[in-house]
PDB file of C-alpha atoms in Angstrom:
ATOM      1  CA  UNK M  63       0.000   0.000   0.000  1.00  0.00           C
ATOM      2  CA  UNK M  64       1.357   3.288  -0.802  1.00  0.00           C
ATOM      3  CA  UNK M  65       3.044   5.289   2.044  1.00  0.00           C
ATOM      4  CA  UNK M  66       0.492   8.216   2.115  1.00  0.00           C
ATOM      5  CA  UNK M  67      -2.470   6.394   0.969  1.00  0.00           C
ATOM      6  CA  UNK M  68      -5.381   6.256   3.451  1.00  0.00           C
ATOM      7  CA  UNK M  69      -6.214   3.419   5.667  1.00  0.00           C
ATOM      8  CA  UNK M  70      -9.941   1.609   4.836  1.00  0.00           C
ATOM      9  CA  UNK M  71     -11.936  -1.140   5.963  1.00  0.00           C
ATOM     10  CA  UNK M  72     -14.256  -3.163   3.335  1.00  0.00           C
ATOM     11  CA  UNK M  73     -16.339  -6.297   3.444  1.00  0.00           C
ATOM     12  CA  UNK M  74     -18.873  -7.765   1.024  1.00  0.00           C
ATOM     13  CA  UNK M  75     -18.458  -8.830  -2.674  1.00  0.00           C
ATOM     14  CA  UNK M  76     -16.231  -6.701  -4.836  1.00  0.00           C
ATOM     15  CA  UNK M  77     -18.796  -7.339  -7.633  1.00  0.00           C
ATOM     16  CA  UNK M  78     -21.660  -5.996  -5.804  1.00  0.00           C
ATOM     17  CA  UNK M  79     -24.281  -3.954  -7.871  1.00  0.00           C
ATOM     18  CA  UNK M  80     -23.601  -0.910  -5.394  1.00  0.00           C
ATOM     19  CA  UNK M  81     -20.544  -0.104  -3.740  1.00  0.00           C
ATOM     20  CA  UNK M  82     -21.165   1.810  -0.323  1.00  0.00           C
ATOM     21  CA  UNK M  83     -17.721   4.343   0.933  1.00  0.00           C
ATOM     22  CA  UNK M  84     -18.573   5.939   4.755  1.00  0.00           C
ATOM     23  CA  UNK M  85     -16.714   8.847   5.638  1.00  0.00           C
ATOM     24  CA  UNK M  86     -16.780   9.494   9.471  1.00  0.00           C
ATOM     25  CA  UNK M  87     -17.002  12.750  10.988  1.00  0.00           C
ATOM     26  CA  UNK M  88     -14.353  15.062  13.138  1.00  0.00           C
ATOM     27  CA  UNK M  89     -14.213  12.726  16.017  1.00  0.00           C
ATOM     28  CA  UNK M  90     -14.535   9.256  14.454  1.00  0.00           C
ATOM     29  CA  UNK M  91     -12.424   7.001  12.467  1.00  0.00           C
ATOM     30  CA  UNK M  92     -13.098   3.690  10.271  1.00  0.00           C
ATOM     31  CA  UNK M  93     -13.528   1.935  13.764  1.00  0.00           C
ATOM     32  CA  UNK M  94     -16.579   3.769  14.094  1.00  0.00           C
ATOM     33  CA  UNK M  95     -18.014   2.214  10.804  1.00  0.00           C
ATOM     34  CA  UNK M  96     -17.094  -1.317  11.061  1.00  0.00           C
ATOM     35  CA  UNK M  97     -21.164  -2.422  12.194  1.00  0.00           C
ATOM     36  CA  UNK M  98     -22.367  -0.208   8.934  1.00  0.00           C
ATOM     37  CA  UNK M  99     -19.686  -2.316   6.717  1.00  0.00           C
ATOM     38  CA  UNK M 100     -20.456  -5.646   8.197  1.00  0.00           C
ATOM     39  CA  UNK M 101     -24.632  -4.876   8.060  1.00  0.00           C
ATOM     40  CA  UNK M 102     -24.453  -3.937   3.778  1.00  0.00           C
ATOM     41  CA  UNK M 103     -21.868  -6.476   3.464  1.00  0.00           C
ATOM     42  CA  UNK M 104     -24.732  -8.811   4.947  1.00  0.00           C
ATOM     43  CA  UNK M 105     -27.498  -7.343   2.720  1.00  0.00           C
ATOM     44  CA  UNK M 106     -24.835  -8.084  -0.615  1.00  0.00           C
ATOM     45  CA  UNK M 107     -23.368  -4.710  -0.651  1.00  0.00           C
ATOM     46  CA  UNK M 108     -19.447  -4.080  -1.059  1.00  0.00           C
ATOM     47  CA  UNK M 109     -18.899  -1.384   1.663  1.00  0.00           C
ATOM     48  CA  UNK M 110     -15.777   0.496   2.811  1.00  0.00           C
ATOM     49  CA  UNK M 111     -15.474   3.410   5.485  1.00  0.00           C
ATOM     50  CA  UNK M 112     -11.841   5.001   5.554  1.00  0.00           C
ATOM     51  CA  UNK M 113      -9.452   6.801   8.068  1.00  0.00           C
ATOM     52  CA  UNK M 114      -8.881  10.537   7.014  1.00  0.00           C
ATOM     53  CA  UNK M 115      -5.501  11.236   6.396  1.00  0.00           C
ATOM     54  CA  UNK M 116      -4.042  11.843  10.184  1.00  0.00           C
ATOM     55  CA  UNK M 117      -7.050   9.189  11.927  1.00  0.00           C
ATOM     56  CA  UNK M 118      -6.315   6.080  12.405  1.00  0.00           C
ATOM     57  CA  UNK M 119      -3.804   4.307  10.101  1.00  0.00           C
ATOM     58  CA  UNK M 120      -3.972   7.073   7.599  1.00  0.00           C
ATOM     59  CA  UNK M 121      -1.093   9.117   7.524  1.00  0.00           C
ATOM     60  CA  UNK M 122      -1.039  12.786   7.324  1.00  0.00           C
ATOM     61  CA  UNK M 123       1.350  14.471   5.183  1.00  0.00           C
ATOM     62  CA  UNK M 124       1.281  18.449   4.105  1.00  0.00           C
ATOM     63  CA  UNK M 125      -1.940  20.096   5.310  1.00  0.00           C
ATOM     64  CA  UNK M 126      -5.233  19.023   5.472  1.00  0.00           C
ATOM     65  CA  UNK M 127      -7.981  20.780   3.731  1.00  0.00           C
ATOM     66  CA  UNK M 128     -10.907  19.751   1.638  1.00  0.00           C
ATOM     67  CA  UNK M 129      -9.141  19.800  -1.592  1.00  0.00           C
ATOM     68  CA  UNK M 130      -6.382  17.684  -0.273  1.00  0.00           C
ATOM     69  CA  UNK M 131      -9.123  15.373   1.147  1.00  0.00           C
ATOM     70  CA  UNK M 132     -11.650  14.725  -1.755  1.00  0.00           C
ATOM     71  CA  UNK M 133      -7.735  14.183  -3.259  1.00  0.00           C
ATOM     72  CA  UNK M 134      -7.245  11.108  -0.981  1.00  0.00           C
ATOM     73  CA  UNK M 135     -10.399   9.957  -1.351  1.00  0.00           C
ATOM     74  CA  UNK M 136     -10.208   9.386  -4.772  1.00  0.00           C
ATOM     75  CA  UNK M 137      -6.622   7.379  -4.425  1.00  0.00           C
ATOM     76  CA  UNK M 138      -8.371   5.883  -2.149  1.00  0.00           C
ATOM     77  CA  UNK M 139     -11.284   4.582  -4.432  1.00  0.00           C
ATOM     78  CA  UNK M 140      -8.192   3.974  -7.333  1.00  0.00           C
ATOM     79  CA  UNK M 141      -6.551   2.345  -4.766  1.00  0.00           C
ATOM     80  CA  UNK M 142      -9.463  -0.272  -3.720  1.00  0.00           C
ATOM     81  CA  UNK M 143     -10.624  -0.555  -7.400  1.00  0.00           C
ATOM     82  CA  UNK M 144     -13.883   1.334  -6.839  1.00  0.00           C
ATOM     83  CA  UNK M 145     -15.039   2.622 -10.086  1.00  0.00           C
ATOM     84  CA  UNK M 146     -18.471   4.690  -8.373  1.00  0.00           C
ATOM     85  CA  UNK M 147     -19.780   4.645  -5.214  1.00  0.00           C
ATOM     86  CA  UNK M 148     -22.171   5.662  -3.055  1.00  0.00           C
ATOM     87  CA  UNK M 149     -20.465   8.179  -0.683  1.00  0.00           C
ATOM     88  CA  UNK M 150     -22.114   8.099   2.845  1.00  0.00           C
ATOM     89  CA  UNK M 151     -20.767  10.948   4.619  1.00  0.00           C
ATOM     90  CA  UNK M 152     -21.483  11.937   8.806  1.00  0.00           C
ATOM     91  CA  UNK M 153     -20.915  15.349  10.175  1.00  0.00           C
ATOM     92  CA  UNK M 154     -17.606  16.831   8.491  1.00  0.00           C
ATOM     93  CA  UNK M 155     -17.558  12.964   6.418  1.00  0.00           C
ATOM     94  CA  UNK M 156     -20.814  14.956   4.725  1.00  0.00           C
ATOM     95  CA  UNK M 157     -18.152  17.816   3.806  1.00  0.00           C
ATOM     96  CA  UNK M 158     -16.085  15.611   2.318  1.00  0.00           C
ATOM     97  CA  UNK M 159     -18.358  13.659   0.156  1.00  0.00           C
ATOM     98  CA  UNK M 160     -19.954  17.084  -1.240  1.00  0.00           C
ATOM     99  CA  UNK M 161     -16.188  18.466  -1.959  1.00  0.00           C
ATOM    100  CA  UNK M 162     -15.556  15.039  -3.672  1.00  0.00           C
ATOM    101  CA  UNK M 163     -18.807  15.833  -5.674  1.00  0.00           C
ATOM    102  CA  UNK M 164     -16.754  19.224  -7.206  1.00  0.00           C
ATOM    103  CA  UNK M 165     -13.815  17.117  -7.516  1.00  0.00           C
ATOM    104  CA  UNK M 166     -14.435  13.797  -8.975  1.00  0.00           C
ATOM    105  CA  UNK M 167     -18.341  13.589  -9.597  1.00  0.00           C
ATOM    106  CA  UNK M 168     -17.241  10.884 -12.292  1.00  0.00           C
ATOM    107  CA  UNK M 169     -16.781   8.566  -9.701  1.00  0.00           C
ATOM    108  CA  UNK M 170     -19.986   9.252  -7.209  1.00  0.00           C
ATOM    109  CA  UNK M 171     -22.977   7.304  -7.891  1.00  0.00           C
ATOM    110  CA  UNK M 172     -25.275   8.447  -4.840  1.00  0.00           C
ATOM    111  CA  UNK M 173     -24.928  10.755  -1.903  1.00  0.00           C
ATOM    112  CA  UNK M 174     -26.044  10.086   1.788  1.00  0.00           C
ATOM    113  CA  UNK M 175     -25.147  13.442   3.750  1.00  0.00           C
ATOM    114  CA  UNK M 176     -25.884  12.860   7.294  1.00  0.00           C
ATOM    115  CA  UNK M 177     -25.874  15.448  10.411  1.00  0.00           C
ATOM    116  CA  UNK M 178     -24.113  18.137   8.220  1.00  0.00           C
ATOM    117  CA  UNK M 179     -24.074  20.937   6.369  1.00  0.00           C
ATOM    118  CA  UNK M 180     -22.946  22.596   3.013  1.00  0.00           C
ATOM    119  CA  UNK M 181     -20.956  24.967   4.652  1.00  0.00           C
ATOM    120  CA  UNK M 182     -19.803  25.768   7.914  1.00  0.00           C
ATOM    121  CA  UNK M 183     -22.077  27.955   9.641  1.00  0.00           C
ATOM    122  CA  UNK M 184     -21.570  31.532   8.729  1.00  0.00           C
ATOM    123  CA  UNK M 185     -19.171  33.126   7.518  1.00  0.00           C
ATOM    124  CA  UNK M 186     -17.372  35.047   9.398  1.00  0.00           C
ATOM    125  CA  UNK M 187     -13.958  35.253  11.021  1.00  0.00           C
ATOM    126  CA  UNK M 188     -14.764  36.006  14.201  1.00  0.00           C
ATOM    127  CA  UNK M 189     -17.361  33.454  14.460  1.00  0.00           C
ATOM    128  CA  UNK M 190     -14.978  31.122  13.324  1.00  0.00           C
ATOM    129  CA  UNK M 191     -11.987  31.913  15.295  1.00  0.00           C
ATOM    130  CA  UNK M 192     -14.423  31.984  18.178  1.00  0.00           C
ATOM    131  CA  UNK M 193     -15.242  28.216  17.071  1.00  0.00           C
ATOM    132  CA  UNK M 194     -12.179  26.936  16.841  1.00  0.00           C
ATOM    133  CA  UNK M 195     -10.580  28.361  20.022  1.00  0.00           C
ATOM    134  CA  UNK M 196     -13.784  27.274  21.916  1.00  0.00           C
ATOM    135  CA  UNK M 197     -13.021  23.550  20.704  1.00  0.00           C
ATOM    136  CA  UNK M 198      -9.739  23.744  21.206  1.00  0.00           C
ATOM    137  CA  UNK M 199      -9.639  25.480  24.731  1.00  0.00           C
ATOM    138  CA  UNK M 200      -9.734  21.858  26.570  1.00  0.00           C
ATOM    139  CA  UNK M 201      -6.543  21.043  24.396  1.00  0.00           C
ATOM    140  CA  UNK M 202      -4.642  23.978  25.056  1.00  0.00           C
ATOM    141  CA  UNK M 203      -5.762  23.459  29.187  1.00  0.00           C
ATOM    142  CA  UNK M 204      -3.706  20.444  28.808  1.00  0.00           C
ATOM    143  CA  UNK M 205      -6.688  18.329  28.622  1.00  0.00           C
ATOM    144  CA  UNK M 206      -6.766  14.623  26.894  1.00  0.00           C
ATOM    145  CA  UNK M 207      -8.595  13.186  23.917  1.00  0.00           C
ATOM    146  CA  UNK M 208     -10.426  11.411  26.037  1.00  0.00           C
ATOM    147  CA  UNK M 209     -10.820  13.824  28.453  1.00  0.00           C
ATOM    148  CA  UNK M 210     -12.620  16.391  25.231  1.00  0.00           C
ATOM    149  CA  UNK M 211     -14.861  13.027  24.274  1.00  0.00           C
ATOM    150  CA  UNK M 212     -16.087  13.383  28.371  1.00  0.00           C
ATOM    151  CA  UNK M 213     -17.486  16.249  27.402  1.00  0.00           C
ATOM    152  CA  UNK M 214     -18.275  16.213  23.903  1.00  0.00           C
ATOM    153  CA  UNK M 215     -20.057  13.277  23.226  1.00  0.00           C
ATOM    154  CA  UNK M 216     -23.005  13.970  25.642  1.00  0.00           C
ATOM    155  CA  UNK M 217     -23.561  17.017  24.269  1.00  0.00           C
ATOM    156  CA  UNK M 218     -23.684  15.831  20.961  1.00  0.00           C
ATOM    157  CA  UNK M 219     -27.023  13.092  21.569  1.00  0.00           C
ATOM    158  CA  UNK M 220     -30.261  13.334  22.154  1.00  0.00           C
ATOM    159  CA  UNK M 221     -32.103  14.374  25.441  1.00  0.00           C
ATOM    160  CA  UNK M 222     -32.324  10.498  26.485  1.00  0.00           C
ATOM    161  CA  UNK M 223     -29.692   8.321  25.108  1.00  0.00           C
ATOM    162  CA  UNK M 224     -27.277   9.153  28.059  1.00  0.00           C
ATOM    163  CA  UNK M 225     -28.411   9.249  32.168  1.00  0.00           C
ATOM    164  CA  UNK M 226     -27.658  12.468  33.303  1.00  0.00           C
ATOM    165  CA  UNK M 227     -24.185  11.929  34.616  1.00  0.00           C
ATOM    166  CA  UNK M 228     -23.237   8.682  33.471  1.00  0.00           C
ATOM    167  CA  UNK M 229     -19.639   7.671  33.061  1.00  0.00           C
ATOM    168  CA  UNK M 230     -18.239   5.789  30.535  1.00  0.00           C
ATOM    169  CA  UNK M 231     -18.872   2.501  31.811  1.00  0.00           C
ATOM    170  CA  UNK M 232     -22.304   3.157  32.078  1.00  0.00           C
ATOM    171  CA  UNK M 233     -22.368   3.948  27.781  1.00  0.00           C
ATOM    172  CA  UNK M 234     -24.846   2.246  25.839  1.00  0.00           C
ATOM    173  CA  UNK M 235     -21.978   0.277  23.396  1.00  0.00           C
ATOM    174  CA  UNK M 236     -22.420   2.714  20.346  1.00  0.00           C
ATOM    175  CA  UNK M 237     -21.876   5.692  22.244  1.00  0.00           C
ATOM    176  CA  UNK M 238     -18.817   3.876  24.022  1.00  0.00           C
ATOM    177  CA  UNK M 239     -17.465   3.412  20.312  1.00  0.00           C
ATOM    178  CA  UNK M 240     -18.089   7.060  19.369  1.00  0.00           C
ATOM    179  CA  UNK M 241     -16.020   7.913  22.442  1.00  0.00           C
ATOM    180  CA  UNK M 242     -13.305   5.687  22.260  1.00  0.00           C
ATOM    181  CA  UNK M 243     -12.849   6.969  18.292  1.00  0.00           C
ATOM    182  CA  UNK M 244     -12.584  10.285  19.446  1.00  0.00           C
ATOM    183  CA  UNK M 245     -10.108   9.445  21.813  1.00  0.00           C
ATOM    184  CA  UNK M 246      -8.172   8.110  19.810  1.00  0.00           C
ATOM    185  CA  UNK M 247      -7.712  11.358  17.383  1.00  0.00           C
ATOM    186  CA  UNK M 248      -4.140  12.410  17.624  1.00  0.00           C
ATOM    187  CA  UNK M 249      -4.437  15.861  19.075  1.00  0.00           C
ATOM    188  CA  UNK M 250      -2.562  17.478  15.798  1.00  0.00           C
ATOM    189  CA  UNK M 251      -5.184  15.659  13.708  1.00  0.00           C
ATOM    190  CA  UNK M 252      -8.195  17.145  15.638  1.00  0.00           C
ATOM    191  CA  UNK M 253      -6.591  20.371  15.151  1.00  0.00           C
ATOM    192  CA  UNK M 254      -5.927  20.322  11.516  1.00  0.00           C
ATOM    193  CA  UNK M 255      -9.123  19.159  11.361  1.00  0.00           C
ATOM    194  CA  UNK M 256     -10.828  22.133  13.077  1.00  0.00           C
ATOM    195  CA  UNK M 257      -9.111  24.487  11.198  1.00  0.00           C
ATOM    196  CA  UNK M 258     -10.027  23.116   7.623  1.00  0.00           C
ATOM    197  CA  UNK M 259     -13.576  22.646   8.990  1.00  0.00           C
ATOM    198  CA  UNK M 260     -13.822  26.343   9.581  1.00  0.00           C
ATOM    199  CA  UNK M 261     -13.247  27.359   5.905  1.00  0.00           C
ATOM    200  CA  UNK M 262     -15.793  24.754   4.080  1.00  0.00           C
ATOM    201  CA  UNK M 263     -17.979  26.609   1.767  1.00  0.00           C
ATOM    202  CA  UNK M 264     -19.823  24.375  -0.782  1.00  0.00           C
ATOM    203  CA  UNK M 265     -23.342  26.024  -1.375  1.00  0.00           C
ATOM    204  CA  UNK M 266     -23.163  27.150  -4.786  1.00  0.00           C
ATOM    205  CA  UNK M 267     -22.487  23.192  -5.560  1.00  0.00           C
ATOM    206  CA  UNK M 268     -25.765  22.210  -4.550  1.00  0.00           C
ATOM    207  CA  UNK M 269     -28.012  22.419  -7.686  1.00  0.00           C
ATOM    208  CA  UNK M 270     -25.493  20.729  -9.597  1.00  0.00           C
ATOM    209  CA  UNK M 271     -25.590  17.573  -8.184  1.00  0.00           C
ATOM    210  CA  UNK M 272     -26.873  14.952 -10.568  1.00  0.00           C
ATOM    211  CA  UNK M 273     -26.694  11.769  -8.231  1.00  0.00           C
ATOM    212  CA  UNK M 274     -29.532  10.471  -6.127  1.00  0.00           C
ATOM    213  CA  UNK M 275     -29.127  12.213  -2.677  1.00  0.00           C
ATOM    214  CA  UNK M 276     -30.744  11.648   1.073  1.00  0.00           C
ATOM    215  CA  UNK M 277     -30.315  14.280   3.495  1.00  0.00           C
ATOM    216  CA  UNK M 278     -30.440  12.740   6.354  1.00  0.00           C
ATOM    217  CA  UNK M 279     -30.903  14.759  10.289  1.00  0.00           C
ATOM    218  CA  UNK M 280     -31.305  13.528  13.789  1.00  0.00           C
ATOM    219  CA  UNK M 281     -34.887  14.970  15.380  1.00  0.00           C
ATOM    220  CA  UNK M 282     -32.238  16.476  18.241  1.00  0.00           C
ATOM    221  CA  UNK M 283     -29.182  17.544  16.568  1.00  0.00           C
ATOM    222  CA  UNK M 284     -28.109  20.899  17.603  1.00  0.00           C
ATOM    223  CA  UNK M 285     -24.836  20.873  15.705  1.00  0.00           C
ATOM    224  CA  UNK M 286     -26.160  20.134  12.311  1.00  0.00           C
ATOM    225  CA  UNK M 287     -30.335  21.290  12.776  1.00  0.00           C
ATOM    226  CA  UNK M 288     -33.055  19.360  10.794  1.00  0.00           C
ATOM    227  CA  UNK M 289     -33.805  22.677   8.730  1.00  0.00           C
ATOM    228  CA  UNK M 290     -30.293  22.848   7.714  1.00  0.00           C
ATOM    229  CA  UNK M 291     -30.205  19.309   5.843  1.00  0.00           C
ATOM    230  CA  UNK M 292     -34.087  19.744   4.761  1.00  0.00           C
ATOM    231  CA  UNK M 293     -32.800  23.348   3.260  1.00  0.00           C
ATOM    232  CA  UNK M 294     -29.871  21.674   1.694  1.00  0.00           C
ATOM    233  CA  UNK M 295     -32.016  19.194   0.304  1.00  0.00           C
ATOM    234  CA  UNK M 296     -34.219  21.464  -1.788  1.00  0.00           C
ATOM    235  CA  UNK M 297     -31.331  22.905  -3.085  1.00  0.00           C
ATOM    236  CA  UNK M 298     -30.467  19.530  -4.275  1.00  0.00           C
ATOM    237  CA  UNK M 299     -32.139  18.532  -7.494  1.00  0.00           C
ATOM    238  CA  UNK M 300     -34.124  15.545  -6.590  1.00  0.00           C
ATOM    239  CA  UNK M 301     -33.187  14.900  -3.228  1.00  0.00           C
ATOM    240  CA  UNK M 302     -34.495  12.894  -0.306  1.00  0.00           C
ATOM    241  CA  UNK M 303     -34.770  14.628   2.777  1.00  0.00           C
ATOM    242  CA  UNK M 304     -35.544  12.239   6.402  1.00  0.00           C
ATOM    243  CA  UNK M 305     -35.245  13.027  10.217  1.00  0.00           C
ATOM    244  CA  UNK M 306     -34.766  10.327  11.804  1.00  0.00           C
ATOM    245  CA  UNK M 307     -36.708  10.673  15.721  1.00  0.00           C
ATOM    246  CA  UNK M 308     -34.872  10.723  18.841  1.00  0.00           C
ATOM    247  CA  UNK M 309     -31.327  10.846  18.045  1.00  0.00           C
ATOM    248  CA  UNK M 310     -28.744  13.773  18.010  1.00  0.00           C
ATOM    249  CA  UNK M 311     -25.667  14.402  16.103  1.00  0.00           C
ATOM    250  CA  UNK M 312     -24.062  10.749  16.624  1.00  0.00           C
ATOM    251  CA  UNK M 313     -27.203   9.561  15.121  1.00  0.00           C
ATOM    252  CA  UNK M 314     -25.799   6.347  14.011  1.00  0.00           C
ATOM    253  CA  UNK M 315     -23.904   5.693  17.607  1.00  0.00           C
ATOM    254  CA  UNK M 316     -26.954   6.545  19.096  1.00  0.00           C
ATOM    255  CA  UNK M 317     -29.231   4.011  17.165  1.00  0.00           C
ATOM    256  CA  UNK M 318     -28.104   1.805  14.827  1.00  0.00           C
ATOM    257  CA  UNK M 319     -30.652   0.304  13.721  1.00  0.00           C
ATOM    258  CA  UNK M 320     -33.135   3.556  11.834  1.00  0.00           C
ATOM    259  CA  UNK M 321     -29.643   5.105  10.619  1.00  0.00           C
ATOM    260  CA  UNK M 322     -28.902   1.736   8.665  1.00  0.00           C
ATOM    261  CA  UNK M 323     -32.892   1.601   7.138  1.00  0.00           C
ATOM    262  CA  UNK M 324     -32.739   4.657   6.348  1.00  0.00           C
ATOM    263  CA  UNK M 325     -29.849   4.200   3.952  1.00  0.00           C
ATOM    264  CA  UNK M 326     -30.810   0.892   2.805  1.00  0.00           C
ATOM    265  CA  UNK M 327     -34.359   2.489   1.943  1.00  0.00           C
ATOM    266  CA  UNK M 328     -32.576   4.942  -0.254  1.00  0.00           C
ATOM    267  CA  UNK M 329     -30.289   2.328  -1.649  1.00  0.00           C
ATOM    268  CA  UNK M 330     -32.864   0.295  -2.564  1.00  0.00           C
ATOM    269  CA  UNK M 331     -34.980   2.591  -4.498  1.00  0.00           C
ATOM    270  CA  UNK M 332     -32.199   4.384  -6.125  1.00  0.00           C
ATOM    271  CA  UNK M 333     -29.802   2.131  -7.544  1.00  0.00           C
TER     272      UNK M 333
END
């Protein structure tokens, strides 16, 4: 495997009709992907999630920005012999997939955008700086990966999928995986991360995407609203919007089980 090429997980037949790619979000990591990859691998999909360059075992070389990531996304996809695929992208993963759309729409079959956004709130430096140095204050304090996740993760789910309070041994399993992938971000990477997060601006892309695309939101998430994706989705020629109920922005940690229908349900009917 080449030195800088990014780290991926796959299972299911490489002949498969529909070829499924999951791009995780700020805090997450292939880890976080391996049920998703094992459930369409099940239903006789070939599925893949990857570590962005600096997660995982995906090195980081250079900067990272958007450009540079729809970049390594598509070695990625020359890499693993994907042709076209359906990109399935959470939170920032959502950011990705829509850059890779401007960058190599040749090779996109189908969008899922989950929990995000087509550009990163508004824009404005000070809002931004004030962003980043508010996500980055625990780091600077001297504070751990792990230590951020304590605080992060509950913030980022609905109203009832944690006890007020609970530690993590007391974490439903999914939400124990989101917060043992975002303790395991390399510090650097979360920062590098933050930064290019700050300048994604994708908007104007919307009403040329040709692909079938769900927008899909959590009933609770705060970071990435409902009327955000169902605004992005009318923007979208042709595209699905869904909520699904009582989850927040780790929709998929939080439950499984609607997050995978609802992409099967658009899988099924588009392609």
């Amino acid at each position: 495997m080449m030195a800088d090429l990014p780290s991926w997980i796959e299972a299911g037949p490489v002949d498969a009709k529909t070829t499924l790619v999951f791009l995780h979000g700020i805090g997450g990591g292939k880890k976080g992907f391996q049920s998703s990859v094992d459930c369409f691998a099940s239903k006789g999909y070939r599925a893949l999630a990857w570590d962005m360059p600096g997660y995982g075992d995906s090195p980081l070389t250079g900067t990272l920005s958007f450009d540079s990531l729809a970049k390594s996304l598509e070695r990625m996809l020359n890499q693993a012999k994907v042709q076209k695929a359906v990109l399935v992208g959470h939170s920032m993963g959502g950011m990705v997939a829509l850059q890779a759309w401007t960058h190599c729409p040749e090779r996109i079959e189908g969008l899922v955008i989950a929990a995000s956004s087509p550009a990163f709130g508004q824009q404005d430096g000070d809002f931004q700086q004030q962003f980043v140095a508010q996500r980055l204050a625990p780091l600077n304090a001297g504070k751990t990966m792990a230590q951020v996740a304590d605080r992060l993760v509950p913030s980022m789910v609905a109203p009832q999928a944690l006890p007020t309070g609970a530690m993590l041994p007391d974490y439903p399993p999914g939400l124990a995986m989101a917060h043992a992938c975002m303790s395991a971000v390399p510090p650097h990477t979360y920062r590098a991360s933050l930064q290019a997060l700050v300048t994604f601006e994708q908007r104007a892309a919307l009403p040329s995407i040709s692909v079938p695309t769900l927008c899909l939101a959590g009933e609770f998430d705060k970071t990435a609203p409902p009327e955000v994706l169902r605004r992005m989705a009318q923007k979208i020629p042709g595209a699905q919007y869904q909520c699904i109920p009582g989850v927040g922005h780790l929709m998929g940690f939080e439950q499984e089980a609607p997050f995978h229908q609802a992409i099967l349900n658009f899988c099924t009917t588009s392609f």
